PDB file of N, CA and C in Angstrom:
ATOM      1  N   MET A   1      60.121 -13.648  22.886  1.00  0.00           N
ATOM      2  CA  MET A   1      59.885 -14.793  23.647  1.00  0.00           C
ATOM      3  C   MET A   1      58.297 -14.883  23.799  1.00  0.00           C
ATOM      4  N   VAL A   2      57.982 -16.161  23.598  1.00  0.00           N
ATOM      5  CA  VAL A   2      56.493 -16.369  23.694  1.00  0.00           C
ATOM      6  C   VAL A   2      56.366 -17.483  24.658  1.00  0.00           C
ATOM      7  N   GLY A   3      55.395 -17.556  25.741  1.00  0.00           N
ATOM      8  CA  GLY A   3      55.448 -18.697  26.391  1.00  0.00           C
ATOM      9  C   GLY A   3      54.528 -18.101  27.735  1.00  0.00           C
ATOM     10  N   PRO A   4      54.491 -18.946  28.650  1.00  0.00           N
ATOM     11  CA  PRO A   4      53.580 -18.763  29.685  1.00  0.00           C
ATOM     12  C   PRO A   4      54.046 -17.505  30.675  1.00  0.00           C
ATOM     13  N   PHE A   5      55.327 -17.385  30.648  1.00  0.00           N
ATOM     14  CA  PHE A   5      55.973 -16.182  31.388  1.00  0.00           C
ATOM     15  C   PHE A   5      56.464 -15.224  30.665  1.00  0.00           C
ATOM     16  N   ALA A   6      56.000 -15.176  29.439  1.00  0.00           N
ATOM     17  CA  ALA A   6      56.598 -13.978  28.424  1.00  0.00           C
ATOM     18  C   ALA A   6      56.367 -12.516  28.737  1.00  0.00           C
ATOM     19  N   ALA A   7      55.025 -12.608  29.080  1.00  0.00           N
ATOM     20  CA  ALA A   7      54.534 -11.071  29.384  1.00  0.00           C
ATOM     21  C   ALA A   7      55.090 -10.414  30.902  1.00  0.00           C
ATOM     22  N   LEU A   8      55.868 -11.278  31.322  1.00  0.00           N
ATOM     23  CA  LEU A   8      56.593 -10.732  32.862  1.00  0.00           C
ATOM     24  C   LEU A   8      57.852 -10.150  32.662  1.00  0.00           C
ATOM     25  N   ASP A   9      57.985  -9.317  33.560  1.00  0.00           N
ATOM     26  CA  ASP A   9      59.530  -8.665  33.584  1.00  0.00           C
ATOM     27  C   ASP A   9      60.475  -9.720  34.159  1.00  0.00           C
ATOM     28  N   ALA A  10      61.676  -9.407  34.082  1.00  0.00           N
ATOM     29  CA  ALA A  10      62.718 -10.640  34.368  1.00  0.00           C
ATOM     30  C   ALA A  10      62.752 -11.173  35.543  1.00  0.00           C
ATOM     31  N   GLN A  11      62.372 -10.240  36.568  1.00  0.00           N
ATOM     32  CA  GLN A  11      62.468 -10.461  38.221  1.00  0.00           C
ATOM     33  C   GLN A  11      60.928 -11.212  38.466  1.00  0.00           C
ATOM     34  N   ASN A  12      59.949 -10.974  37.849  1.00  0.00           N
ATOM     35  CA  ASN A  12      58.788 -11.729  38.217  1.00  0.00           C
ATOM     36  C   ASN A  12      58.915 -12.987  37.431  1.00  0.00           C
ATOM     37  N   ARG A  13      59.421 -12.850  36.401  1.00  0.00           N
ATOM     38  CA  ARG A  13      59.558 -14.325  35.415  1.00  0.00           C
ATOM     39  C   ARG A  13      60.174 -15.425  36.356  1.00  0.00           C
ATOM     40  N   ALA A  14      61.285 -14.982  36.881  1.00  0.00           N
ATOM     41  CA  ALA A  14      62.236 -15.743  37.717  1.00  0.00           C
ATOM     42  C   ALA A  14      61.523 -16.306  38.859  1.00  0.00           C
ATOM     43  N   LEU A  15      60.750 -15.459  39.626  1.00  0.00           N
ATOM     44  CA  LEU A  15      59.982 -15.668  40.709  1.00  0.00           C
ATOM     45  C   LEU A  15      59.045 -16.780  40.280  1.00  0.00           C
ATOM     46  N   GLN A  16      58.267 -16.543  39.211  1.00  0.00           N
ATOM     47  CA  GLN A  16      57.174 -17.435  38.721  1.00  0.00           C
ATOM     48  C   GLN A  16      57.854 -18.988  38.357  1.00  0.00           C
ATOM     49  N   LYS A  17      58.731 -18.746  37.943  1.00  0.00           N
ATOM     50  CA  LYS A  17      59.411 -20.227  37.553  1.00  0.00           C
ATOM     51  C   LYS A  17      59.755 -20.865  38.879  1.00  0.00           C
ATOM     52  N   GLU A  18      60.276 -20.221  39.975  1.00  0.00           N
ATOM     53  CA  GLU A  18      60.707 -20.624  41.045  1.00  0.00           C
ATOM     54  C   GLU A  18      59.344 -21.342  41.658  1.00  0.00           C
ATOM     55  N   ALA A  19      58.217 -20.537  41.644  1.00  0.00           N
ATOM     56  CA  ALA A  19      57.253 -21.100  42.212  1.00  0.00           C
ATOM     57  C   ALA A  19      56.455 -22.191  41.600  1.00  0.00           C
ATOM     58  N   PHE A  20      56.686 -22.141  40.201  1.00  0.00           N
ATOM     59  CA  PHE A  20      56.214 -23.364  39.400  1.00  0.00           C
ATOM     60  C   PHE A  20      56.805 -24.511  39.853  1.00  0.00           C
ATOM     61  N   LEU A  21      58.222 -24.471  39.875  1.00  0.00           N
ATOM     62  CA  LEU A  21      59.060 -25.785  40.266  1.00  0.00           C
ATOM     63  C   LEU A  21      58.829 -26.095  41.697  1.00  0.00           C
ATOM     64  N   SER A  22      58.341 -25.283  42.730  1.00  0.00           N
ATOM     65  CA  SER A  22      58.086 -25.677  43.851  1.00  0.00           C
ATOM     66  C   SER A  22      56.627 -26.302  43.916  1.00  0.00           C
ATOM     67  N   LEU A  23      55.676 -25.879  43.355  1.00  0.00           N
ATOM     68  CA  LEU A  23      54.347 -26.366  43.234  1.00  0.00           C
ATOM     69  C   LEU A  23      54.413 -27.942  42.534  1.00  0.00           C
ATOM     70  N   TRP A  24      55.390 -27.866  41.632  1.00  0.00           N
ATOM     71  CA  TRP A  24      55.357 -29.011  40.577  1.00  0.00           C
ATOM     72  C   TRP A  24      55.964 -30.106  41.349  1.00  0.00           C
ATOM     73  N   SER A  25      56.854 -30.002  42.095  1.00  0.00           N
ATOM     74  CA  SER A  25      57.615 -30.779  42.796  1.00  0.00           C
ATOM     75  C   SER A  25      56.886 -31.414  44.103  1.00  0.00           C
ATOM     76  N   ALA A  26      56.134 -30.497  44.685  1.00  0.00           N
ATOM     77  CA  ALA A  26      55.101 -31.085  45.921  1.00  0.00           C
ATOM     78  C   ALA A  26      53.861 -31.693  45.119  1.00  0.00           C
ATOM     79  N   GLN A  27      53.554 -31.364  44.130  1.00  0.00           N
ATOM     80  CA  GLN A  27      52.517 -32.131  43.633  1.00  0.00           C
ATOM     81  C   GLN A  27      52.655 -33.640  42.764  1.00  0.00           C
ATOM     82  N   GLY A  28      53.911 -33.436  42.147  1.00  0.00           N
ATOM     83  CA  GLY A  28      54.376 -34.668  41.336  1.00  0.00           C
ATOM     84  C   GLY A  28      53.356 -34.981  40.149  1.00  0.00           C
ATOM     85  N   ALA A  29      52.904 -34.127  39.585  1.00  0.00           N
ATOM     86  CA  ALA A  29      51.922 -34.186  38.607  1.00  0.00           C
ATOM     87  C   ALA A  29      52.911 -34.080  37.211  1.00  0.00           C
ATOM     88  N   THR A  30      52.171 -34.735  36.031  1.00  0.00           N
ATOM     89  CA  THR A  30      52.900 -34.488  34.876  1.00  0.00           C
ATOM     90  C   THR A  30      52.464 -33.290  34.296  1.00  0.00           C
ATOM     91  N   VAL A  31      53.282 -32.452  33.864  1.00  0.00           N
ATOM     92  CA  VAL A  31      53.031 -31.142  33.153  1.00  0.00           C
ATOM     93  C   VAL A  31      53.588 -31.094  31.682  1.00  0.00           C
ATOM     94  N   ILE A  32      52.769 -30.458  30.616  1.00  0.00           N
ATOM     95  CA  ILE A  32      53.237 -30.445  29.470  1.00  0.00           C
ATOM     96  C   ILE A  32      53.468 -28.769  29.348  1.00  0.00           C
ATOM     97  N   PHE A  33      54.534 -28.247  29.226  1.00  0.00           N
ATOM     98  CA  PHE A  33      54.762 -26.820  29.155  1.00  0.00           C
ATOM     99  C   PHE A  33      55.379 -26.396  27.749  1.00  0.00           C
ATOM    100  N   VAL A  34      54.536 -25.700  27.287  1.00  0.00           N
ATOM    101  CA  VAL A  34      54.994 -25.099  25.726  1.00  0.00           C
ATOM    102  C   VAL A  34      55.667 -23.752  26.001  1.00  0.00           C
ATOM    103  N   THR A  35      56.892 -23.797  25.412  1.00  0.00           N
ATOM    104  CA  THR A  35      57.588 -22.272  25.387  1.00  0.00           C
ATOM    105  C   THR A  35      58.440 -22.381  24.061  1.00  0.00           C
ATOM    106  N   HIS A  36      58.796 -21.188  23.680  1.00  0.00           N
ATOM    107  CA  HIS A  36      59.722 -21.055  22.775  1.00  0.00           C
ATOM    108  C   HIS A  36      61.145 -20.812  23.011  1.00  0.00           C
ATOM    109  N   ASP A  37      61.392 -20.542  24.446  1.00  0.00           N
ATOM    110  CA  ASP A  37      62.670 -20.333  25.229  1.00  0.00           C
ATOM    111  C   ASP A  37      63.596 -21.547  25.523  1.00  0.00           C
ATOM    112  N   LEU A  38      64.706 -22.005  24.880  1.00  0.00           N
ATOM    113  CA  LEU A  38      65.398 -23.083  25.237  1.00  0.00           C
ATOM    114  C   LEU A  38      65.633 -23.504  26.684  1.00  0.00           C
ATOM    115  N   ALA A  39      66.396 -22.015  27.061  1.00  0.00           N
ATOM    116  CA  ALA A  39      67.022 -22.063  28.559  1.00  0.00           C
ATOM    117  C   ALA A  39      65.641 -22.398  29.355  1.00  0.00           C
ATOM    118  N   GLU A  40      64.296 -21.874  29.221  1.00  0.00           N
ATOM    119  CA  GLU A  40      63.509 -22.039  30.160  1.00  0.00           C
ATOM    120  C   GLU A  40      62.958 -23.564  29.828  1.00  0.00           C
ATOM    121  N   ALA A  41      63.000 -24.088  28.784  1.00  0.00           N
ATOM    122  CA  ALA A  41      62.563 -25.624  28.493  1.00  0.00           C
ATOM    123  C   ALA A  41      63.519 -26.633  29.387  1.00  0.00           C
ATOM    124  N   ILE A  42      64.929 -26.110  29.208  1.00  0.00           N
ATOM    125  CA  ILE A  42      65.909 -27.086  29.952  1.00  0.00           C
ATOM    126  C   ILE A  42      65.814 -26.990  31.223  1.00  0.00           C
ATOM    127  N   LEU A  43      65.659 -25.680  31.862  1.00  0.00           N
ATOM    128  CA  LEU A  43      65.459 -25.368  33.481  1.00  0.00           C
ATOM    129  C   LEU A  43      64.337 -26.078  34.075  1.00  0.00           C
ATOM    130  N   LEU A  44      63.059 -26.151  33.302  1.00  0.00           N
ATOM    131  CA  LEU A  44      61.805 -26.678  33.871  1.00  0.00           C
ATOM    132  C   LEU A  44      61.582 -27.696  33.384  1.00  0.00           C
ATOM    133  N   GLY A  45      62.227 -28.625  32.468  1.00  0.00           N
ATOM    134  CA  GLY A  45      61.711 -29.767  31.866  1.00  0.00           C
ATOM    135  C   GLY A  45      62.743 -30.851  32.342  1.00  0.00           C
ATOM    136  N   ASP A  46      62.043 -32.375  32.253  1.00  0.00           N
ATOM    137  CA  ASP A  46      62.875 -33.357  32.473  1.00  0.00           C
ATOM    138  C   ASP A  46      63.173 -33.808  30.920  1.00  0.00           C
ATOM    139  N   ARG A  47      62.531 -33.537  30.014  1.00  0.00           N
ATOM    140  CA  ARG A  47      62.793 -33.642  28.651  1.00  0.00           C
ATOM    141  C   ARG A  47      62.144 -32.565  27.702  1.00  0.00           C
ATOM    142  N   VAL A  48      63.033 -32.399  26.480  1.00  0.00           N
ATOM    143  CA  VAL A  48      62.510 -31.236  25.738  1.00  0.00           C
ATOM    144  C   VAL A  48      62.136 -31.929  24.287  1.00  0.00           C
ATOM    145  N   MET A  49      61.036 -31.520  23.799  1.00  0.00           N
ATOM    146  CA  MET A  49      60.644 -32.103  22.759  1.00  0.00           C
ATOM    147  C   MET A  49      60.650 -30.930  21.441  1.00  0.00           C
ATOM    148  N   LEU A  50      61.180 -31.048  20.446  1.00  0.00           N
ATOM    149  CA  LEU A  50      61.396 -29.825  19.565  1.00  0.00           C
ATOM    150  C   LEU A  50      60.568 -30.272  18.494  1.00  0.00           C
ATOM    151  N   MET A  51      59.760 -29.079  18.072  1.00  0.00           N
ATOM    152  CA  MET A  51      58.793 -29.204  16.987  1.00  0.00           C
ATOM    153  C   MET A  51      59.385 -28.551  15.544  1.00  0.00           C
ATOM    154  N   SER A  52      58.786 -28.919  14.428  1.00  0.00           N
ATOM    155  CA  SER A  52      59.204 -28.340  13.449  1.00  0.00           C
ATOM    156  C   SER A  52      58.269 -27.150  13.132  1.00  0.00           C
ATOM    157  N   HIS A  53      58.527 -26.101  12.175  1.00  0.00           N
ATOM    158  CA  HIS A  53      57.784 -25.114  11.810  1.00  0.00           C
ATOM    159  C   HIS A  53      56.647 -25.455  11.259  1.00  0.00           C
ATOM    160  N   ARG A  54      56.383 -26.047  10.251  1.00  0.00           N
ATOM    161  CA  ARG A  54      55.307 -26.317   9.399  1.00  0.00           C
ATOM    162  C   ARG A  54      55.671 -27.525   8.526  1.00  0.00           C
ATOM    163  N   PRO A  55      54.884 -28.703   8.732  1.00  0.00           N
ATOM    164  CA  PRO A  55      53.724 -29.007   9.612  1.00  0.00           C
ATOM    165  C   PRO A  55      54.265 -28.981  11.181  1.00  0.00           C
ATOM    166  N   GLY A  56      53.657 -28.845  12.137  1.00  0.00           N
ATOM    167  CA  GLY A  56      54.110 -29.026  13.499  1.00  0.00           C
ATOM    168  C   GLY A  56      54.298 -30.271  13.773  1.00  0.00           C
ATOM    169  N   ARG A  57      55.622 -30.948  13.614  1.00  0.00           N
ATOM    170  CA  ARG A  57      55.679 -32.476  14.094  1.00  0.00           C
ATOM    171  C   ARG A  57      56.769 -32.522  15.073  1.00  0.00           C
ATOM    172  N   VAL A  58      57.005 -33.568  15.920  1.00  0.00           N
ATOM    173  CA  VAL A  58      58.005 -33.521  16.848  1.00  0.00           C
ATOM    174  C   VAL A  58      59.321 -34.078  16.131  1.00  0.00           C
ATOM    175  N   VAL A  59      60.201 -33.290  16.037  1.00  0.00           N
ATOM    176  CA  VAL A  59      61.685 -33.719  15.152  1.00  0.00           C
ATOM    177  C   VAL A  59      62.779 -34.163  16.082  1.00  0.00           C
ATOM    178  N   ALA A  60      62.623 -33.817  17.424  1.00  0.00           N
ATOM    179  CA  ALA A  60      63.560 -34.515  18.500  1.00  0.00           C
ATOM    180  C   ALA A  60      62.922 -34.555  20.004  1.00  0.00           C
ATOM    181  N   ASP A  61      63.363 -35.447  20.649  1.00  0.00           N
ATOM    182  CA  ASP A  61      62.839 -35.737  21.906  1.00  0.00           C
ATOM    183  C   ASP A  61      64.191 -35.845  22.965  1.00  0.00           C
ATOM    184  N   VAL A  62      64.540 -35.094  23.614  1.00  0.00           N
ATOM    185  CA  VAL A  62      65.854 -34.890  24.279  1.00  0.00           C
ATOM    186  C   VAL A  62      65.592 -35.106  25.750  1.00  0.00           C
ATOM    187  N   PRO A  63      65.990 -35.994  26.458  1.00  0.00           N
ATOM    188  CA  PRO A  63      65.993 -36.184  27.764  1.00  0.00           C
ATOM    189  C   PRO A  63      66.894 -35.252  28.407  1.00  0.00           C
ATOM    190  N   ILE A  64      66.365 -34.790  29.488  1.00  0.00           N
ATOM    191  CA  ILE A  64      67.309 -33.637  30.166  1.00  0.00           C
ATOM    192  C   ILE A  64      67.759 -34.485  31.492  1.00  0.00           C
ATOM    193  N   ASP A  65      69.181 -34.672  31.437  1.00  0.00           N
ATOM    194  CA  ASP A  65      69.583 -35.230  32.620  1.00  0.00           C
ATOM    195  C   ASP A  65      70.285 -34.441  33.727  1.00  0.00           C
ATOM    196  N   ILE A  66      69.518 -33.571  34.216  1.00  0.00           N
ATOM    197  CA  ILE A  66      70.296 -32.572  35.270  1.00  0.00           C
ATOM    198  C   ILE A  66      69.525 -32.683  36.442  1.00  0.00           C
ATOM    199  N   PRO A  67      70.026 -33.111  37.551  1.00  0.00           N
ATOM    200  CA  PRO A  67      69.366 -33.290  38.734  1.00  0.00           C
ATOM    201  C   PRO A  67      68.539 -32.168  39.318  1.00  0.00           C
ATOM    202  N   ARG A  68      67.405 -32.520  40.127  1.00  0.00           N
ATOM    203  CA  ARG A  68      66.483 -31.531  40.557  1.00  0.00           C
ATOM    204  C   ARG A  68      67.180 -31.196  41.885  1.00  0.00           C
ATOM    205  N   PRO A  69      67.102 -30.135  42.571  1.00  0.00           N
ATOM    206  CA  PRO A  69      66.499 -28.870  41.998  1.00  0.00           C
ATOM    207  C   PRO A  69      67.407 -28.262  41.126  1.00  0.00           C
ATOM    208  N   LYS A  70      66.862 -27.646  39.957  1.00  0.00           N
ATOM    209  CA  LYS A  70      67.878 -26.966  39.259  1.00  0.00           C
ATOM    210  C   LYS A  70      67.750 -25.606  39.355  1.00  0.00           C
ATOM    211  N   PRO A  71      68.752 -25.010  40.014  1.00  0.00           N
ATOM    212  CA  PRO A  71      68.550 -23.376  40.072  1.00  0.00           C
ATOM    213  C   PRO A  71      68.623 -22.590  39.035  1.00  0.00           C
ATOM    214  N   ALA A  72      68.154 -21.427  39.191  1.00  0.00           N
ATOM    215  CA  ALA A  72      67.841 -20.647  37.830  1.00  0.00           C
ATOM    216  C   ALA A  72      69.323 -20.372  37.332  1.00  0.00           C
ATOM    217  N   GLU A  73      70.233 -20.280  38.146  1.00  0.00           N
ATOM    218  CA  GLU A  73      71.903 -19.878  37.817  1.00  0.00           C
ATOM    219  C   GLU A  73      72.375 -21.095  37.135  1.00  0.00           C
ATOM    220  N   ALA A  74      71.731 -22.245  37.122  1.00  0.00           N
ATOM    221  CA  ALA A  74      72.088 -23.551  36.124  1.00  0.00           C
ATOM    222  C   ALA A  74      72.463 -23.011  34.710  1.00  0.00           C
ATOM    223  N   GLN A  75      71.564 -22.355  34.255  1.00  0.00           N
ATOM    224  CA  GLN A  75      71.554 -22.036  33.059  1.00  0.00           C
ATOM    225  C   GLN A  75      72.903 -21.008  32.510  1.00  0.00           C
ATOM    226  N   PHE A  76      73.481 -20.427  33.537  1.00  0.00           N
ATOM    227  CA  PHE A  76      74.616 -19.798  33.153  1.00  0.00           C
ATOM    228  C   PHE A  76      75.955 -20.436  33.686  1.00  0.00           C
ATOM    229  N   GLU A  77      75.935 -21.380  34.569  1.00  0.00           N
ATOM    230  CA  GLU A  77      76.981 -21.889  35.467  1.00  0.00           C
ATOM    231  C   GLU A  77      77.255 -23.450  34.897  1.00  0.00           C
ATOM    232  N   ASN A  78      76.152 -24.142  34.538  1.00  0.00           N
ATOM    233  CA  ASN A  78      76.297 -25.552  34.682  1.00  0.00           C
ATOM    234  C   ASN A  78      76.813 -25.974  33.215  1.00  0.00           C
ATOM    235  N   ALA A  79      77.688 -26.795  33.148  1.00  0.00           N
ATOM    236  CA  ALA A  79      78.335 -27.126  31.950  1.00  0.00           C
ATOM    237  C   ALA A  79      77.489 -27.944  31.242  1.00  0.00           C
ATOM    238  N   ARG A  80      76.568 -29.050  31.812  1.00  0.00           N
ATOM    239  CA  ARG A  80      75.481 -29.831  31.104  1.00  0.00           C
ATOM    240  C   ARG A  80      74.449 -28.958  30.639  1.00  0.00           C
ATOM    241  N   PHE A  81      74.076 -28.189  31.529  1.00  0.00           N
ATOM    242  CA  PHE A  81      73.123 -27.127  31.057  1.00  0.00           C
ATOM    243  C   PHE A  81      73.506 -26.462  29.695  1.00  0.00           C
ATOM    244  N   LEU A  82      74.671 -26.007  29.581  1.00  0.00           N
ATOM    245  CA  LEU A  82      75.264 -25.195  28.304  1.00  0.00           C
ATOM    246  C   LEU A  82      75.400 -26.327  27.197  1.00  0.00           C
ATOM    247  N   GLU A  83      75.596 -27.517  27.584  1.00  0.00           N
ATOM    248  CA  GLU A  83      75.870 -28.598  26.558  1.00  0.00           C
ATOM    249  C   GLU A  83      74.352 -28.730  25.790  1.00  0.00           C
ATOM    250  N   TYR A  84      73.205 -28.846  26.493  1.00  0.00           N
ATOM    251  CA  TYR A  84      72.035 -29.107  26.360  1.00  0.00           C
ATOM    252  C   TYR A  84      71.536 -27.845  25.318  1.00  0.00           C
ATOM    253  N   ARG A  85      71.788 -26.808  25.728  1.00  0.00           N
ATOM    254  CA  ARG A  85      71.363 -25.405  24.950  1.00  0.00           C
ATOM    255  C   ARG A  85      71.994 -25.520  23.749  1.00  0.00           C
ATOM    256  N   SER A  86      73.249 -25.836  23.658  1.00  0.00           N
ATOM    257  CA  SER A  86      74.129 -25.924  22.344  1.00  0.00           C
ATOM    258  C   SER A  86      73.493 -26.941  21.454  1.00  0.00           C
ATOM    259  N   GLN A  87      73.196 -28.295  22.036  1.00  0.00           N
ATOM    260  CA  GLN A  87      72.689 -29.576  21.296  1.00  0.00           C
ATOM    261  C   GLN A  87      71.089 -29.075  20.642  1.00  0.00           C
ATOM    262  N   LEU A  88      70.414 -28.348  21.391  1.00  0.00           N
ATOM    263  CA  LEU A  88      69.114 -28.009  21.156  1.00  0.00           C
ATOM    264  C   LEU A  88      69.014 -26.896  20.214  1.00  0.00           C
ATOM    265  N   THR A  89      69.805 -25.963  20.185  1.00  0.00           N
ATOM    266  CA  THR A  89      70.055 -25.061  19.306  1.00  0.00           C
ATOM    267  C   THR A  89      70.617 -25.450  17.887  1.00  0.00           C
ATOM    268  N   GLY A  90      71.543 -26.369  17.857  1.00  0.00           N
ATOM    269  CA  GLY A  90      72.046 -27.129  16.617  1.00  0.00           C
ATOM    270  C   GLY A  90      70.863 -27.886  15.944  1.00  0.00           C
ATOM    271  N   LEU A  91      69.882 -28.524  16.729  1.00  0.00           N
ATOM    272  CA  LEU A  91      68.672 -29.066  16.191  1.00  0.00           C
ATOM    273  C   LEU A  91      67.881 -28.375  15.631  1.00  0.00           C
ATOM    274  N   LEU A  92      67.580 -27.086  16.097  1.00  0.00           N
ATOM    275  CA  LEU A  92      66.632 -26.112  15.551  1.00  0.00           C
ATOM    276  C   LEU A  92      67.169 -25.586  14.314  1.00  0.00           C
ATOM    277  N   ARG A  93      68.473 -25.494  14.123  1.00  0.00           N
ATOM    278  CA  ARG A  93      69.055 -25.024  13.076  1.00  0.00           C
ATOM    279  C   ARG A  93      69.072 -25.984  11.812  1.00  0.00           C
ATOM    280  N   THR A  94      69.047 -27.344  12.085  1.00  0.00           N
ATOM    281  CA  THR A  94      69.014 -28.186  11.063  1.00  0.00           C
ATOM    282  C   THR A  94      67.573 -28.691  10.851  1.00  0.00           C
ATOM    283  N   LYS A  95      66.436 -28.552  11.533  1.00  0.00           N
ATOM    284  CA  LYS A  95      65.222 -28.870  11.341  1.00  0.00           C
ATOM    285  C   LYS A  95      64.339 -27.925  10.698  1.00  0.00           C
TER     286      LYS A  95
END
């Protein structure tokens, strides 16, 4: 896994994601977050843009329509979350 939270253990990674979401909600700023973790992208984002390997081009732009706040448990329990993960995984395999 590569991304802003990759060097953290699972517990600290979860805490940092929650802290990030809290700050982001309070600030209302636009954030571009780069990660290789699909679950993280769905959990933290309002849209996921997939890039090709080489050359690096956007090959898909998928709006994430899961209401906020998105609890971390959503990645295991929310049917819509699982649908997005399946859709994005499929897109990665075909691009």
